Coordinates of C-alpha atoms in Angstrom, one line a residue:
X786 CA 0.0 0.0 0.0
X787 CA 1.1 3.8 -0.5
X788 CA 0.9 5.7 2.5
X789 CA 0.1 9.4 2.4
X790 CA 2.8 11.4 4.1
X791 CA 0.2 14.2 5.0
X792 CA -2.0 11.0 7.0
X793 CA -2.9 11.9 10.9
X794 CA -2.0 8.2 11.3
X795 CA -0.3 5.7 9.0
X796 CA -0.4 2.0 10.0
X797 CA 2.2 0.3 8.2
X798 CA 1.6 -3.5 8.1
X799 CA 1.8 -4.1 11.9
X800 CA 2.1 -7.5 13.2
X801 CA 1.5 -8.5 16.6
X802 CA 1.9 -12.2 18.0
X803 CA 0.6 -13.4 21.9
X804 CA 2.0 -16.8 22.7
X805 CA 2.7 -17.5 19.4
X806 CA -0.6 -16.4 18.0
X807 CA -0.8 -13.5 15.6
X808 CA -3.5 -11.4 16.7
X809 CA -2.5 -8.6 14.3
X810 CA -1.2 -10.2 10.5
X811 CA -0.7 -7.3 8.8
X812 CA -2.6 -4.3 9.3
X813 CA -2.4 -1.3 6.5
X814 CA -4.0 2.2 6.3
X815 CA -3.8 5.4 6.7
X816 CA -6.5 8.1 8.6
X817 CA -6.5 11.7 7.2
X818 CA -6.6 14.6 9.3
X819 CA -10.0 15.7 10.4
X820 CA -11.4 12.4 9.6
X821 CA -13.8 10.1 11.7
X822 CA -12.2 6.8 10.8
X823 CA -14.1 3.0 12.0
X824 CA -12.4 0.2 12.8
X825 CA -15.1 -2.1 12.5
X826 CA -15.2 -6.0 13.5
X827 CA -15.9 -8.7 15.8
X828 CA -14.3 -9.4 19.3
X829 CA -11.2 -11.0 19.0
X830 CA -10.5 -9.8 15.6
X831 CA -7.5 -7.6 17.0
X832 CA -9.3 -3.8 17.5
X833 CA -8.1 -3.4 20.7
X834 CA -4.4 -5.1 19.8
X835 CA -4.0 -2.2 16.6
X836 CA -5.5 0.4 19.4
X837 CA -2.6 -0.7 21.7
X838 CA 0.2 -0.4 19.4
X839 CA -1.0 2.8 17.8
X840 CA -1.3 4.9 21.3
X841 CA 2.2 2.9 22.5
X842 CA 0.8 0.6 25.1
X843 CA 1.8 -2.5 22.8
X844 CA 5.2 -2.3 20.4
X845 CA 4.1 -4.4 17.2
X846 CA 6.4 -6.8 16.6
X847 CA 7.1 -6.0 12.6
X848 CA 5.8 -3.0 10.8
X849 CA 5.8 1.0 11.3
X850 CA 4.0 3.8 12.8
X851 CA 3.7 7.6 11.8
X852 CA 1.3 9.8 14.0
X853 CA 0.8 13.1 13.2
X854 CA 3.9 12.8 11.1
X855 CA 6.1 11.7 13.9
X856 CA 7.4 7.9 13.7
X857 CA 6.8 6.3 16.5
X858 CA 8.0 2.8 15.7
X859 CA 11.0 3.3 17.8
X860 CA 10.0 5.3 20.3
X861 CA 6.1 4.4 20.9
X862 CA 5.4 8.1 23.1
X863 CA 6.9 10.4 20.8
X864 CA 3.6 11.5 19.9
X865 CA 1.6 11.6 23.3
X866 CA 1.6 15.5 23.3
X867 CA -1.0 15.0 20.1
X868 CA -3.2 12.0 21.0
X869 CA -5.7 11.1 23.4
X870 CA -6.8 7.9 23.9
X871 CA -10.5 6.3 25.6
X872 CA -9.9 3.3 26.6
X873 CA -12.3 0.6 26.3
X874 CA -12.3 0.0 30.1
X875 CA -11.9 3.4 32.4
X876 CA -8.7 4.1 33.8
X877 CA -10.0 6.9 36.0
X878 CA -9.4 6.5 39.9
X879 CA -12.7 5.7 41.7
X880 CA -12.3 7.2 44.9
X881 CA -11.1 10.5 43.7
X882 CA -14.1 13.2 42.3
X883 CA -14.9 13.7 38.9
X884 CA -13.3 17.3 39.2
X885 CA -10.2 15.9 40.6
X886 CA -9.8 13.1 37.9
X887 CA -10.3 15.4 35.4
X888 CA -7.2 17.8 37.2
X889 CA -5.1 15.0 38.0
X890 CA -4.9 13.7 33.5
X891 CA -4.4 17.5 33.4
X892 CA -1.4 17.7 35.1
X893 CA 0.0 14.4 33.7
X894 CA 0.1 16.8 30.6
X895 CA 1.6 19.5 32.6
X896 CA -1.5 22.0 32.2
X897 CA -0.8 24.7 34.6
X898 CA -3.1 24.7 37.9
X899 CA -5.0 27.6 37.0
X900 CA -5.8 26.2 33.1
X901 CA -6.2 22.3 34.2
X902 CA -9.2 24.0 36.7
X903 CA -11.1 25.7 34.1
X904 CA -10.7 23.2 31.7
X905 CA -11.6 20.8 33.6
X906 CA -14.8 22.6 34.8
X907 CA -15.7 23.6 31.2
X908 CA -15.6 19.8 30.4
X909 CA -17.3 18.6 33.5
X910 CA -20.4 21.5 31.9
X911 CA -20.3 20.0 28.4
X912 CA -20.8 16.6 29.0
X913 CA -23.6 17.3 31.3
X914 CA -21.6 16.5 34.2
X915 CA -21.5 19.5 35.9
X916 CA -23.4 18.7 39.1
X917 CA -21.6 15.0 39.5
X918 CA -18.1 16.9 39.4
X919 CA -17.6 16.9 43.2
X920 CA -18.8 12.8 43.4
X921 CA -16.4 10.1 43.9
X922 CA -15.9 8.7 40.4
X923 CA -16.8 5.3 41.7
X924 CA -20.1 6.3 42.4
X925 CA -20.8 7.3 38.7
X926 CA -23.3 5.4 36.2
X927 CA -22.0 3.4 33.7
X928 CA -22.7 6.6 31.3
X929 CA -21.6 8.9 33.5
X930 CA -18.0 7.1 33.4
X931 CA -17.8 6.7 30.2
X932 CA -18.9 10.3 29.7
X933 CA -15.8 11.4 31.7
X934 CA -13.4 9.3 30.4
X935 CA -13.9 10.8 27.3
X936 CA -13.5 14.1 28.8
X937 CA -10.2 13.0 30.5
X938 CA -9.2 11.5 27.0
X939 CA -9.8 14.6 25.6
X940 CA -8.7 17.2 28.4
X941 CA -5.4 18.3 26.4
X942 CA -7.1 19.3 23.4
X943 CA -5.9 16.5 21.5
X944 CA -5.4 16.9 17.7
X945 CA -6.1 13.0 17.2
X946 CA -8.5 10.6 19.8
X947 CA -8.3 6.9 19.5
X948 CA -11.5 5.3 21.1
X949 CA -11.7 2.0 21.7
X950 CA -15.8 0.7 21.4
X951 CA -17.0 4.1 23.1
X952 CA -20.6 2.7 23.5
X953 CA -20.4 -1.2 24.6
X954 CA -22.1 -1.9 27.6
X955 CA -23.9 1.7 28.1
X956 CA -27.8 2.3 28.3
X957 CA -29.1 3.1 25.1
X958 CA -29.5 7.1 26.0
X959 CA -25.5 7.4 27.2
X960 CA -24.5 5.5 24.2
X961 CA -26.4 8.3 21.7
X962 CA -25.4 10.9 23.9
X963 CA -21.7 9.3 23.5
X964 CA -22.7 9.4 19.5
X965 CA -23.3 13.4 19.9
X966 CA -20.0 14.0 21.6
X967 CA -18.0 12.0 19.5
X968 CA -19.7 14.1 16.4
X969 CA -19.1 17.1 17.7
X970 CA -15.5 16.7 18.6
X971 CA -15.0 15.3 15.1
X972 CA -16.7 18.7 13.9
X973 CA -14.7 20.8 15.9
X974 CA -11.6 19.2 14.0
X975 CA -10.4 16.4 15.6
X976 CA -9.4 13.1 14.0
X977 CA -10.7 9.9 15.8
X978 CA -10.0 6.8 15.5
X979 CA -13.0 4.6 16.6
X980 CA -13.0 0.8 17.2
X981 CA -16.5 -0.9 17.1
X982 CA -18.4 -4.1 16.6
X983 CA -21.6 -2.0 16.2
X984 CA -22.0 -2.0 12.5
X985 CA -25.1 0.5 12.6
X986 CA -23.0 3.0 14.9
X987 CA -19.8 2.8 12.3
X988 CA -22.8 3.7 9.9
X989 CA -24.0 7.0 11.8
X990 CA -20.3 8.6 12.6
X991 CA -17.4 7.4 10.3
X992 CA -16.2 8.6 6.7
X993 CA -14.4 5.6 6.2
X994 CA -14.5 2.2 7.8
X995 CA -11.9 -0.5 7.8
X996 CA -13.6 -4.1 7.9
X997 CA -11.5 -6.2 10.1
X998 CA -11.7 -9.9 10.6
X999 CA -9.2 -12.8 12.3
X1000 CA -6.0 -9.7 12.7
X1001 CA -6.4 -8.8 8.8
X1002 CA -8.0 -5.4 7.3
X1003 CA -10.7 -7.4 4.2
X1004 CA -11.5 -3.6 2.8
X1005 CA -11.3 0.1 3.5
X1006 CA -14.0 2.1 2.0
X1007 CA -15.6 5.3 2.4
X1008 CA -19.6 4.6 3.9
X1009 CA -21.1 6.5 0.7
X1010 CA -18.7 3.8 -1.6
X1011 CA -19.7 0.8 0.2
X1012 CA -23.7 1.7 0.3
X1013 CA -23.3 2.5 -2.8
X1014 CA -23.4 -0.3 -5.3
X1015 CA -25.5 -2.0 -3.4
X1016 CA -28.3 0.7 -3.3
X1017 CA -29.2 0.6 -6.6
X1018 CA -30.5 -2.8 -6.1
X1019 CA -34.4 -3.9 -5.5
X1020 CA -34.3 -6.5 -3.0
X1021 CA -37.2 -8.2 -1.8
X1022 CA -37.4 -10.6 1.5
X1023 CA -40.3 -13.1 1.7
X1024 CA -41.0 -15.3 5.5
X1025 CA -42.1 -18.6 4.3
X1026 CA -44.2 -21.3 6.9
X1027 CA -42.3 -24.5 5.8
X1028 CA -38.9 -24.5 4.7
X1029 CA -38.2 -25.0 1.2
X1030 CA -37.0 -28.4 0.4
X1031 CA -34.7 -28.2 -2.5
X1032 CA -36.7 -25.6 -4.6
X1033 CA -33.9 -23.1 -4.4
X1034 CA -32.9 -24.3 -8.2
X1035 CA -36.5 -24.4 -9.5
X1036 CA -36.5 -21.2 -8.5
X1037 CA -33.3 -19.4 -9.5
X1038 CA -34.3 -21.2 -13.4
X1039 CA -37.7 -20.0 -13.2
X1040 CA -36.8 -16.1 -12.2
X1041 CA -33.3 -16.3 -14.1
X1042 CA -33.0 -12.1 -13.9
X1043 CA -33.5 -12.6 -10.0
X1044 CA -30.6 -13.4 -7.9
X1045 CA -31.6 -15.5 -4.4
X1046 CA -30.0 -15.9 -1.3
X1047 CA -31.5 -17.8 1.7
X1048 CA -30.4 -16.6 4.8
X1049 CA -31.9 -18.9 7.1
X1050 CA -34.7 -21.5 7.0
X1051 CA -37.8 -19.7 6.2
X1052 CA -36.4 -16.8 4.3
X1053 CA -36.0 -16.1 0.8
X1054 CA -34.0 -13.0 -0.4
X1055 CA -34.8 -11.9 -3.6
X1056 CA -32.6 -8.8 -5.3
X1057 CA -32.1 -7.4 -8.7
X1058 CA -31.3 -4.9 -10.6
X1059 CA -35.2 -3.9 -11.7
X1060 CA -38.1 -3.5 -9.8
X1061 CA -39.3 -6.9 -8.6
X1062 CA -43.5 -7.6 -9.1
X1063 CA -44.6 -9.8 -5.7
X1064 CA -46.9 -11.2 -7.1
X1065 CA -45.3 -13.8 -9.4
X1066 CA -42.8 -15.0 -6.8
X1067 CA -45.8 -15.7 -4.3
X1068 CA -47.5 -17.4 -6.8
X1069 CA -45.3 -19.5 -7.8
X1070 CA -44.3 -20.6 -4.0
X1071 CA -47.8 -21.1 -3.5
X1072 CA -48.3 -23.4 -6.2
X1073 CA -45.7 -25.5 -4.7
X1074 CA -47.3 -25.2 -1.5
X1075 CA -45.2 -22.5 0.0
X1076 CA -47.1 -20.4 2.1
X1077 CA -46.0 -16.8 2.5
X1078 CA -46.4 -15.0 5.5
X1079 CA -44.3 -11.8 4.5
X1080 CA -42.9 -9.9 1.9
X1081 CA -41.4 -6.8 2.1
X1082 CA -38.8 -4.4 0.5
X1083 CA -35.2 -4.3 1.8
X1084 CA -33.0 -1.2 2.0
X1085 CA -30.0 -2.4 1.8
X1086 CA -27.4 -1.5 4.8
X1087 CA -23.8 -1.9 5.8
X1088 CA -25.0 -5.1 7.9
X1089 CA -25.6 -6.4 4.3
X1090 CA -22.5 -6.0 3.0
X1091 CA -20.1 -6.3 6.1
X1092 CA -21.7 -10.1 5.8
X1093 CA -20.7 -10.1 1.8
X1094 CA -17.3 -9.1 2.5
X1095 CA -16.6 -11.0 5.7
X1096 CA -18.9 -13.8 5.3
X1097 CA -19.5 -13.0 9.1
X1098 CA -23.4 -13.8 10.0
X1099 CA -24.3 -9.8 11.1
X1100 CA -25.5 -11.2 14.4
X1101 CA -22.2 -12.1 16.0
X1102 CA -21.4 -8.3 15.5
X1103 CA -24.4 -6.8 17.9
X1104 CA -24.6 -8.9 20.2
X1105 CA -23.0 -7.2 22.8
X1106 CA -19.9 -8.3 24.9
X1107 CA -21.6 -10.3 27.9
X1108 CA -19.4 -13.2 27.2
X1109 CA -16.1 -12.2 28.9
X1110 CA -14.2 -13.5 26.0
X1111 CA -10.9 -12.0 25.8
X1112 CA -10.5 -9.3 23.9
X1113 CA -6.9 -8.8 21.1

């Protein structure tokens, strides 16, 4: 791959190996300045290893890394001054306040008292936080912690933010909340880096996502590039009673301009690249004693095609993380 020597971050096929497993095999790309960037895939596919090596908490074992310009292959900190990094578990101290937290990453920056205070208390006020700023960290909701980790990740005005899966585990009104703020910080100029198994969420916030699956990067493509091939298609799904037994070749012959996938027992997925009539389709299932009990049109989404390229079934990808698998 070229890499762009303007890029924010350049990965440049990084390898990592645990116990003689490569978690990493390879990884390649490059994140422009300004840009929201996904790193989309399943546990265990090696988000959180690339996140590791690219903030300098893991050295890869081959490859290179430029932040901000700066190679950092060597010397994994030289570029600490413009990053800041959300980890995917807090690593804020529970029994000090919110305020003091905030204050405390401040100073590991070397923010001057009077600067680290007001920054700190403009922070606490924009992530609606204001009132919980003299509370003992540990006593925080699991949105509320989140909420200020990002604020502590962000504290020193960072140029570039790596998050690791911001929204995992959160209620449903911290996680959009989280969506807001990571928008808005994006707006206001920063490049993040975002890891994610939420394929909907990589949908909403990033320019460009990086599909990655078993330590390898399958495709990097901007949103709009991916949805669009894929959107000038008609696809129609139809919920059958019984399953099918061997008709999926009667069928493909019989609609030749129709092309069918069958997700699962029961379903029928019908696409092409003209409008498709219902009414022929259902008729013919019926005559072969197929009942129907659904037919609808399908807009095509990312889930769709993160399954095409990856061949991962979409459902391993939202489930969220009860299992306490271990992550790479």
């Amino acid at each position: 791959m070229h890499h762009d020597q303007s890029a924010a971050i350049t990965a440049c096929n990084l390898v990592k190996q645990f116990d003689g497993v490569e978690a990493v095999k390879g990884v390649d790309f490059d994140v422009y300045p300004g840009e929201l960037f996904g790193f989309l895939g399943p546990n265990g596919a090696g988000k959180t290893t690339t996140i590791k090596m690219l903030t300098g908490l893991a050295r890869p074992d081959t490859g290179t890394i430029r932040i901000g310009g700066i190679d950092c292959t060597k010397n994994p900190r030289a570029a600490q001054h413009l990053i800041g990094v959300v980890p995917d578990e807090s690593n804020l101290y529970p029994e000090l306040t919110g305020f003091d937290n905030l204050s405390f990453c401040a100073s590991l920056y070397g923010m001057k008292k009077e600067e680290r205070e007001t920054r700190a208390k403009q922070l606490l006020k924009d992530f609606g936080l204001g009132n919980a700023g003299l509370r003992k960290f540990g006593s925080y909701s699991k949105g509320m912690k989140r909420r200020l980790t990002i604020a502590a990740g962000i504290i020193h005005q960072p140029q570039i933010l790596f998050m690791d899966e911001p929204t995992t585990g959160v209620d449903v009104v911290s996680a959009r909340q989280m969506r807001q703020l990571i928008f808005d910080l994006n707006r206001s100029g920063t490049t993040i880096f975002l890891t994610t198994h939420y394929i909907e969420e990589a949908e909403r916030l990033c320019h460009r996502i990086a599909f990655i699956v078993s330590g390898q990067i399958v495709k990097t493509e901007s949103v709009e590039a991916l949805l669009q091939p894929i959107q000038a298609k008609y696809v129609l799904q139809f919920t059958l009673t019984s399953p099918l037994n061997g008709m999926e070749k009667k069928m493909s012959e019989t609609f030749p301009e129709m092309t069918f996938h069958f997700p699962e027992t029961g379903l029928i997925r019908a696409e092409s690249d003209v409008p498709i009539g219902v009414g022929p389709l259902i008729r013919f299932l019926e005559d072969h004693g197929i009942e129907v009990t659904e037919a609808r049109k399908i807009r095509p989404t990312l889930e769709d095609i993160f399954v095409q390229i990856t061949g991962i079934k979409a459902k391993a990808m939202s489930s969220d993380k009860k299992s306490g698998g271990k992550k790479r």
